[in-house]
PDB file of C-alpha atoms in Angstrom:
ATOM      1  CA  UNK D   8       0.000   0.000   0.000  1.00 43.00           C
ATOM      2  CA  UNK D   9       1.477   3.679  -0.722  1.00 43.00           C
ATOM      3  CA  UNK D  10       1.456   6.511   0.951  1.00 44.00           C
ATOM      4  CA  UNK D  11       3.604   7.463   3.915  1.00 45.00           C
ATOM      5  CA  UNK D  12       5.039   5.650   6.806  1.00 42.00           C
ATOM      6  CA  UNK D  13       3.098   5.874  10.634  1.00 43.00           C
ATOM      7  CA  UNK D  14       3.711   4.475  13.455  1.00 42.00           C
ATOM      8  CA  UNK D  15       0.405   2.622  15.040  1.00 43.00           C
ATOM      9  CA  UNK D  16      -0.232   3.506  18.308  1.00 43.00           C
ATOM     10  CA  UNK D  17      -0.758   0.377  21.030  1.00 36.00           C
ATOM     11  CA  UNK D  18      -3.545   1.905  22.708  1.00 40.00           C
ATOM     12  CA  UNK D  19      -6.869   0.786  22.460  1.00 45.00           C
ATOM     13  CA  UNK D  20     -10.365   2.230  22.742  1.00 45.00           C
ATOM     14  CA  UNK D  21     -11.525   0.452  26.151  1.00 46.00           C
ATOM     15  CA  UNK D  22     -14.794  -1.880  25.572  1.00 45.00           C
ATOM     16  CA  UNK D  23     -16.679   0.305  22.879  1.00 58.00           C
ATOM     17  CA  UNK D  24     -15.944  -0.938  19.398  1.00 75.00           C
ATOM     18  CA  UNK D  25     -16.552   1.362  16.298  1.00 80.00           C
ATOM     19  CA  UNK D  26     -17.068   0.843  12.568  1.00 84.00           C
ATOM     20  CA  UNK D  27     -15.135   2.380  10.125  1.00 86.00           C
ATOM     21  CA  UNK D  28     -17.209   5.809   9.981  1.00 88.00           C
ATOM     22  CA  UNK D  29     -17.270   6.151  13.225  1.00 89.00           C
ATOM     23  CA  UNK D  30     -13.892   6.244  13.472  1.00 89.00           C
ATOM     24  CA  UNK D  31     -13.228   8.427  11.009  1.00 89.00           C
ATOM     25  CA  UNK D  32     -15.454  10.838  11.890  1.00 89.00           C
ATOM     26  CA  UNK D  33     -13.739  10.482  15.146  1.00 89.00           C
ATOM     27  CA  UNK D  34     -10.190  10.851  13.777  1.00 88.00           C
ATOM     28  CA  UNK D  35     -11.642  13.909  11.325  1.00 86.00           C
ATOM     29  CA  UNK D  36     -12.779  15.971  14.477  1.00 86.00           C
ATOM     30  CA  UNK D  37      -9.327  14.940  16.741  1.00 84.00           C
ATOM     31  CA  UNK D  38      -7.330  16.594  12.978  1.00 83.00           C
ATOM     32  CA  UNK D  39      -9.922  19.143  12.905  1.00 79.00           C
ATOM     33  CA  UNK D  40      -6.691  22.251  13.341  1.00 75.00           C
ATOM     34  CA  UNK D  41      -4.224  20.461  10.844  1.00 80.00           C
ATOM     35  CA  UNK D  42      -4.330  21.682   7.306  1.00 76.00           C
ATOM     36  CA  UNK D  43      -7.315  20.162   5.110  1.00 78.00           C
ATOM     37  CA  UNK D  44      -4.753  18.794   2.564  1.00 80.00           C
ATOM     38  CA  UNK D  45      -2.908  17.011   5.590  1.00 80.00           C
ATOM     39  CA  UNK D  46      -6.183  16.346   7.671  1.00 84.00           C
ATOM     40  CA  UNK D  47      -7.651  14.546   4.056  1.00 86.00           C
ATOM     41  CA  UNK D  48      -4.336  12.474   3.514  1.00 87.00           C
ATOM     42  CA  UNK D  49      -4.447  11.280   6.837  1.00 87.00           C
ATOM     43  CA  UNK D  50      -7.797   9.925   6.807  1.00 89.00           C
ATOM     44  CA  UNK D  51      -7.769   9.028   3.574  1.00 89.00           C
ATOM     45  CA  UNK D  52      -4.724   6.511   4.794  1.00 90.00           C
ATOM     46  CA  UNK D  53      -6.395   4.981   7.481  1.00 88.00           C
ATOM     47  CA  UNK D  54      -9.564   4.410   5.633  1.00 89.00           C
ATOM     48  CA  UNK D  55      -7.399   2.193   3.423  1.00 89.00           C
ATOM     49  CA  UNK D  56      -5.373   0.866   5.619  1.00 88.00           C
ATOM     50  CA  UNK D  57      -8.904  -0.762   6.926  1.00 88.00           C
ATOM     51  CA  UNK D  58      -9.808  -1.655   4.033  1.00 88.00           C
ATOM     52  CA  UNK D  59      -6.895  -3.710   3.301  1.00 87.00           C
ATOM     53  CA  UNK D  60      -7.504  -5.277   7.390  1.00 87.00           C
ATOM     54  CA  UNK D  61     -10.719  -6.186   6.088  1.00 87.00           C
ATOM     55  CA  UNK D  62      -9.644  -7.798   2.887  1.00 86.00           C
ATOM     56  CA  UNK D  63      -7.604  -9.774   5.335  1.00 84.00           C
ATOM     57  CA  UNK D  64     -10.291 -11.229   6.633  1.00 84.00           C
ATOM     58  CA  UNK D  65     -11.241  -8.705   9.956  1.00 83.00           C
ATOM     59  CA  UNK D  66     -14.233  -7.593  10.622  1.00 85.00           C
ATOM     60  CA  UNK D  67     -15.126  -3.956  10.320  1.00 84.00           C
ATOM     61  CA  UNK D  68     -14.978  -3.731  13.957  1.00 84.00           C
ATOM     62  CA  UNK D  69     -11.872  -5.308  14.749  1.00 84.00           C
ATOM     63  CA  UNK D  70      -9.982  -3.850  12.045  1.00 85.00           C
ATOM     64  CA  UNK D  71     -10.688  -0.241  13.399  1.00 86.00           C
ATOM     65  CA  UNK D  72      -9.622  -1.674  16.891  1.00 85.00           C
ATOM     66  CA  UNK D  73      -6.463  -2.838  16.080  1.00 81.00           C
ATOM     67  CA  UNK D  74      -5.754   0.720  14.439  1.00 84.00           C
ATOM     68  CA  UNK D  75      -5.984   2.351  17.832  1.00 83.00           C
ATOM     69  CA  UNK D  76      -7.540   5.177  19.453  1.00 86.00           C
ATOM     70  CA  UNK D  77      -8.418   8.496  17.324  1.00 87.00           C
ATOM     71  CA  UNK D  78      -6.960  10.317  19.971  1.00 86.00           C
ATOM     72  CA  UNK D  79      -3.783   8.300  20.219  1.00 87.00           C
ATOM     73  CA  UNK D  80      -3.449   8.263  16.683  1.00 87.00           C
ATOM     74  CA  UNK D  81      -4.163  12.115  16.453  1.00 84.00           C
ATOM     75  CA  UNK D  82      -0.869  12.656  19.134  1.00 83.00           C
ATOM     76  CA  UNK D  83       1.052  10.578  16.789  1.00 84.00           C
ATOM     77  CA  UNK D  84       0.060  12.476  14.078  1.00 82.00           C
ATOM     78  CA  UNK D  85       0.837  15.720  15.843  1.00 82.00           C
ATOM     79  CA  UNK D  86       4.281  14.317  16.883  1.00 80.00           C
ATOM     80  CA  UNK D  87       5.030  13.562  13.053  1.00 76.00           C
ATOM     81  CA  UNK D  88       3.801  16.610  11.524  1.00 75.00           C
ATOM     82  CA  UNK D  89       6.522  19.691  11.085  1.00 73.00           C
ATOM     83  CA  UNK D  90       5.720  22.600  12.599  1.00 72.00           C
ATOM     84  CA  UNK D  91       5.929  24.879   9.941  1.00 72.00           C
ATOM     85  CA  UNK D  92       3.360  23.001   7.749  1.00 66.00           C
ATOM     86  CA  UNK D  93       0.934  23.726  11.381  1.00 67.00           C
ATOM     87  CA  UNK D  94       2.568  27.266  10.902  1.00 64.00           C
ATOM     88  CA  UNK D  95       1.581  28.078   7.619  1.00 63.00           C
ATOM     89  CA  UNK D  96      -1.720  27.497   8.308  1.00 60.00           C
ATOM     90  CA  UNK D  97      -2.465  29.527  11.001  1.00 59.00           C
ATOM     91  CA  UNK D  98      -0.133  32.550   9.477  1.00 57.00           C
ATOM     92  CA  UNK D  99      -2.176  32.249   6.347  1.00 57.00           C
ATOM     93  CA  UNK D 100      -5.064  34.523   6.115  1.00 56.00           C
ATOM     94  CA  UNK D 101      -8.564  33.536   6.065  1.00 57.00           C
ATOM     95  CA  UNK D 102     -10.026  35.974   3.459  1.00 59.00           C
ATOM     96  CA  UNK D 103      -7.987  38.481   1.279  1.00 67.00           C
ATOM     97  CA  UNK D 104      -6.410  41.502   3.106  1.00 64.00           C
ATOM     98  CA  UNK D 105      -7.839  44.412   3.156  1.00 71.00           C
ATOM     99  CA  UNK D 106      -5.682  47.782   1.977  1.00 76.00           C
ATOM    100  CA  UNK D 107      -5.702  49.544   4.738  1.00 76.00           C
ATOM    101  CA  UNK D 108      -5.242  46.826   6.663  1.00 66.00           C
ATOM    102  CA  UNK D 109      -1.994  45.659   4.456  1.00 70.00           C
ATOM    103  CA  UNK D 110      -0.786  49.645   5.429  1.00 74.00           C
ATOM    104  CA  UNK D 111      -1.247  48.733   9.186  1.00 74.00           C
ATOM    105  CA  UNK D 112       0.990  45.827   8.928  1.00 71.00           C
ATOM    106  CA  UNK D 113       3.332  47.835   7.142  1.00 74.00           C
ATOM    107  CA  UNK D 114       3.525  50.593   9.422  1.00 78.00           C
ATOM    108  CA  UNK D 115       3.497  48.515  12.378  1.00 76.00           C
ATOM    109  CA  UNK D 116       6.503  46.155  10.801  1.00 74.00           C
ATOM    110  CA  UNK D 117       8.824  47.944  13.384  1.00 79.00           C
ATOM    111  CA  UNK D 118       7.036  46.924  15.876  1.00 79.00           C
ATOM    112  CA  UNK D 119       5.631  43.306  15.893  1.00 72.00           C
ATOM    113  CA  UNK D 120       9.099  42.406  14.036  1.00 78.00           C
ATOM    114  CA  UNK D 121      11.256  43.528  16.545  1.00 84.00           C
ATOM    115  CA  UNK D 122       9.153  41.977  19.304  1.00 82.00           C
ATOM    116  CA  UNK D 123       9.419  38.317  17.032  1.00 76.00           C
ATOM    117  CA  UNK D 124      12.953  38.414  16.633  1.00 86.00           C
ATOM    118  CA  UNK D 125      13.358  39.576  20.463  1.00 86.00           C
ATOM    119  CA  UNK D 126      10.971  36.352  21.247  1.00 79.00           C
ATOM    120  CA  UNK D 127      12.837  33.951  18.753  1.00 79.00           C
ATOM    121  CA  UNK D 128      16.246  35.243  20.360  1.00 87.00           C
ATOM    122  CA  UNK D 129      15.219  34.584  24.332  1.00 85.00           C
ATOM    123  CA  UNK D 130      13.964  31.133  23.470  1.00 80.00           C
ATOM    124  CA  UNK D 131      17.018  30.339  21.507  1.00 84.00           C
ATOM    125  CA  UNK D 132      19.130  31.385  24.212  1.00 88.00           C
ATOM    126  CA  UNK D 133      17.095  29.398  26.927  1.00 84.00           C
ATOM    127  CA  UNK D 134      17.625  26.011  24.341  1.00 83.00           C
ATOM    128  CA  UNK D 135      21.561  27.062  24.303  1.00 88.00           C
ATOM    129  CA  UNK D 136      21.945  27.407  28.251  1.00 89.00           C
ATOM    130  CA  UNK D 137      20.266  23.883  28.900  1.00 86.00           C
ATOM    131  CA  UNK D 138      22.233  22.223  26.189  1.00 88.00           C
ATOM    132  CA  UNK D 139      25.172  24.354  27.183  1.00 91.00           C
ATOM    133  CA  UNK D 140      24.834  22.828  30.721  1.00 90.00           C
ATOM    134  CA  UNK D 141      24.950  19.190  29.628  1.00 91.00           C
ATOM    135  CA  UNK D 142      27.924  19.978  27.452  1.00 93.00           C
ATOM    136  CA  UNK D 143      29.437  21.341  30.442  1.00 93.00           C
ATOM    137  CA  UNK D 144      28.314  17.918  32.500  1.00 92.00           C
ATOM    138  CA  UNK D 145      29.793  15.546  29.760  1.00 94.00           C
ATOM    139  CA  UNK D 146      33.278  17.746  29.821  1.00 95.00           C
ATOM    140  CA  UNK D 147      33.164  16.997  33.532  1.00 94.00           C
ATOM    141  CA  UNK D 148      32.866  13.472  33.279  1.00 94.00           C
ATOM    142  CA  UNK D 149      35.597  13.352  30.748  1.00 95.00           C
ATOM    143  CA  UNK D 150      37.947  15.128  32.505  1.00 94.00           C
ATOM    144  CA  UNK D 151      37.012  12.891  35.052  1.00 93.00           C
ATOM    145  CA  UNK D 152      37.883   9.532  32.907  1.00 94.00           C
ATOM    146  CA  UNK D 153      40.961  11.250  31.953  1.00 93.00           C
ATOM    147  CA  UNK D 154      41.827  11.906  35.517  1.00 92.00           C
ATOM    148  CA  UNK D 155      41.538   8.114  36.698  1.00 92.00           C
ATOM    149  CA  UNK D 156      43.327   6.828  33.939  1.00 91.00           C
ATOM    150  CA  UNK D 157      46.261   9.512  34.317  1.00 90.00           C
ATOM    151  CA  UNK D 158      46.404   8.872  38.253  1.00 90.00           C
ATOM    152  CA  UNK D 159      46.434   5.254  37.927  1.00 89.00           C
ATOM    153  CA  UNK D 160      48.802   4.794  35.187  1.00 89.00           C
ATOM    154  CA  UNK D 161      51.092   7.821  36.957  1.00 87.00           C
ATOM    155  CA  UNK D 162      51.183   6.064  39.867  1.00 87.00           C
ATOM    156  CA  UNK D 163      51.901   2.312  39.042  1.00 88.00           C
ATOM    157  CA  UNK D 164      55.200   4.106  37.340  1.00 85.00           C
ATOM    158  CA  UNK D 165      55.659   5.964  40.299  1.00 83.00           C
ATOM    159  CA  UNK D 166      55.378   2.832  42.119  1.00 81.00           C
ATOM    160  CA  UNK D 167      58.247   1.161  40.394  1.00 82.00           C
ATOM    161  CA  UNK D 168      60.515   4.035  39.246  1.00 82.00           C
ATOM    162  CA  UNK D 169      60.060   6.276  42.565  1.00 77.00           C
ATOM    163  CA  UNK D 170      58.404   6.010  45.741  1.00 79.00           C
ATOM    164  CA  UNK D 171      55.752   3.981  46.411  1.00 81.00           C
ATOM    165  CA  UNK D 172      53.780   5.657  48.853  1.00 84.00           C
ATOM    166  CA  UNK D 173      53.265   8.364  46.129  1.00 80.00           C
ATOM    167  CA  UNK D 174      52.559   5.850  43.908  1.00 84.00           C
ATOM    168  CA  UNK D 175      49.979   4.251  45.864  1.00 88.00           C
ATOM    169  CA  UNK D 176      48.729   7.462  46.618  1.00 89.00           C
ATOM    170  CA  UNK D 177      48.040   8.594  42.812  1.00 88.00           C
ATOM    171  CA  UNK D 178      46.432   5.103  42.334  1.00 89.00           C
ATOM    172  CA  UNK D 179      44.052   5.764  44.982  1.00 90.00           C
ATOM    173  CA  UNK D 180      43.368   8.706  43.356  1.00 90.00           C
ATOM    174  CA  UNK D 181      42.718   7.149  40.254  1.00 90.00           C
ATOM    175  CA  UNK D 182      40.240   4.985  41.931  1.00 92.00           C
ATOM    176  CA  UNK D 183      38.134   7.951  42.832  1.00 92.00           C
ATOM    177  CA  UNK D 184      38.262   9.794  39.613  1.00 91.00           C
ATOM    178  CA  UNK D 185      37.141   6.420  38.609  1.00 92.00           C
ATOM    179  CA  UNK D 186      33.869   6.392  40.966  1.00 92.00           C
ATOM    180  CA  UNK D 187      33.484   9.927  40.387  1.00 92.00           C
ATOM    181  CA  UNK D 188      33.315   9.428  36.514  1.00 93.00           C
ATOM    182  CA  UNK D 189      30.833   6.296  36.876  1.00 93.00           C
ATOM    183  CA  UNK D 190      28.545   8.050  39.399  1.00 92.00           C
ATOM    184  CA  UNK D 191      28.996  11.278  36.222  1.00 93.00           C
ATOM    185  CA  UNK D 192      28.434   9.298  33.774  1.00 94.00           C
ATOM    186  CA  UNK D 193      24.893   7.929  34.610  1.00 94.00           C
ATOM    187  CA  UNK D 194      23.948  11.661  36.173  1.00 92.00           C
ATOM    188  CA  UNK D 195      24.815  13.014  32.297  1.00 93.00           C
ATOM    189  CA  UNK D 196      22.541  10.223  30.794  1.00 93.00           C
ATOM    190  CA  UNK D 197      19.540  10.807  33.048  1.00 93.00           C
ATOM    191  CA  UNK D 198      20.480  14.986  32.672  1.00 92.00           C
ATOM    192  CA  UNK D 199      20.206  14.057  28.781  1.00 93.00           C
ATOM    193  CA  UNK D 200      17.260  12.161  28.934  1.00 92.00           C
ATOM    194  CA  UNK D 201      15.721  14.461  30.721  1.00 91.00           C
ATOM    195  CA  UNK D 202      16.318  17.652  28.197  1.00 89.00           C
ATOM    196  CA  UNK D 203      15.568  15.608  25.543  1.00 89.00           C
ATOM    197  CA  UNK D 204      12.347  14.234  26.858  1.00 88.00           C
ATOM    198  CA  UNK D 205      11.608  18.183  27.689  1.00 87.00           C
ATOM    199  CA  UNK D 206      12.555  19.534  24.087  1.00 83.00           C
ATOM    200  CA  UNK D 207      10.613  17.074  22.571  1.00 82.00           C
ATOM    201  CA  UNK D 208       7.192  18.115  25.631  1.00 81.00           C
ATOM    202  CA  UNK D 209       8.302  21.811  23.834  1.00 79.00           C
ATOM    203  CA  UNK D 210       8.088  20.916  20.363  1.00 77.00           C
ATOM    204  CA  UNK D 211       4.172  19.273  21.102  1.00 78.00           C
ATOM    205  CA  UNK D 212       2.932  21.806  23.077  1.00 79.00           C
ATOM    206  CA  UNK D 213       4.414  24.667  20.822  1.00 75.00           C
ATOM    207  CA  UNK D 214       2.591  22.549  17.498  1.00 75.00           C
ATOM    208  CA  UNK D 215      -0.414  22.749  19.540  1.00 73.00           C
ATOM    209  CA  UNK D 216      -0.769  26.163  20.081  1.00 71.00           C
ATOM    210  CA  UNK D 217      -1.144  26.159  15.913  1.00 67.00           C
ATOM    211  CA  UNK D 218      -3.882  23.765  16.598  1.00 68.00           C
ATOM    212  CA  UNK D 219      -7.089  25.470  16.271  1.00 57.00           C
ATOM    213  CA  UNK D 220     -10.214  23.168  17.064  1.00 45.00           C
ATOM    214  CA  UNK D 221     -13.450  23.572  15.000  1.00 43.00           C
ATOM    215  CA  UNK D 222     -16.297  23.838  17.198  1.00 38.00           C
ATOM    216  CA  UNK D 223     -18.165  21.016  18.074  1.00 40.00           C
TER     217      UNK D 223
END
């Protein structure tokens, strides 16, 4: 079957099963703020991708089951589409601008533009100090790593070539930094996680604010 690649969702509607309207009707109003072009391709994808289920040999019901929820498929959907193509919707006007109007944007240019780039610049900087930060954490725990391995290998040579109580001392040393770079290295992977898990939180809740729901 063409079209483009999704990812199912696992989630299932609890209990109440629906036919293949239904859940398209169901899936149209969860889409209702994406783009009609992207909102028709969508369902138009699923309602063959049922098709094909029931071909298979499912019934109606079952086939829309296995797809998933509407809503879970809708957040998948969300987490797939770019947010400029959500952009360009809402930044494209619903009825032709008027001239006067088109002179107030003009005029005012100064204004809102400054105030975008001023907004665009603070959030960029916020991104760059929390990825600046794990940079920072990762350079720790290297210079950690670099620390045991010096200390230890220093002082095994200093063991045999000079004195050994400085050469025991170093490799004890080394065993910290060694500790230290472990106990690092898993607080820079859960740090990581972390900003990841919160830039990607950013990016949905951002795409939703482009996300304008029809009224029921």
């Amino acid at each position: 079957m063409g079209g483009r690649h999704v990812h199912l969702p696992i989630c299932h509607r609890g209990g109440a099963k629906m036919n293949k309207q239904e859940f398209l009707d169901a899936l149209e109003k969860q889409l209702s703020g994406f783009p009609p072009e992207e909102r028709d391709e969508r369902l138009s994808f699923y309602a063959e991708m049922i098709d094909d289920r029931m071909e298979a040999g499912l019934s109606e019901a079952d086939a829309v089951k296995d797809l998933g929820t509407p809503e879970a498929i809708a957040e998948q959907i969300l987490k797939e589409t770019p947010l400029i193509t959500l952009a360009k919707k809402r930044m494209k006007p619903s009825r032709s601008l008027k001239a006067w109007e088109i002179v107030l944007l003009v005029l005012g240019s100064p204004v809102w533009l400054s105030l975008l780039i001023a907004a665009f610049a603070v959030a960029l900087s916020l991104y760059a100090v929390l990825w600046s930060g794990i940079i920072s954490l990762w350079a720790v725990f290297a210079a950690a790593v670099g620390s045991a391995v010096g200390c230890t290998a220093g002082g095994i040579l200093f063991s045999f070539t000079a004195s050994l109580p400085v050469g025991l001392a170093c490799v004890g040393a080394g065993i910290f930094a060694s500790g230290l770079a472990i106990f690092l290295f898993f607080g820079c992977q859960a740090a990581t996680r972390g900003i990841l898990l919160f830039t990607r939180q950013l990016g949905i809740w951002t795409k939703r604010l482009f996300l304008k729901k029809e009224e029921a």
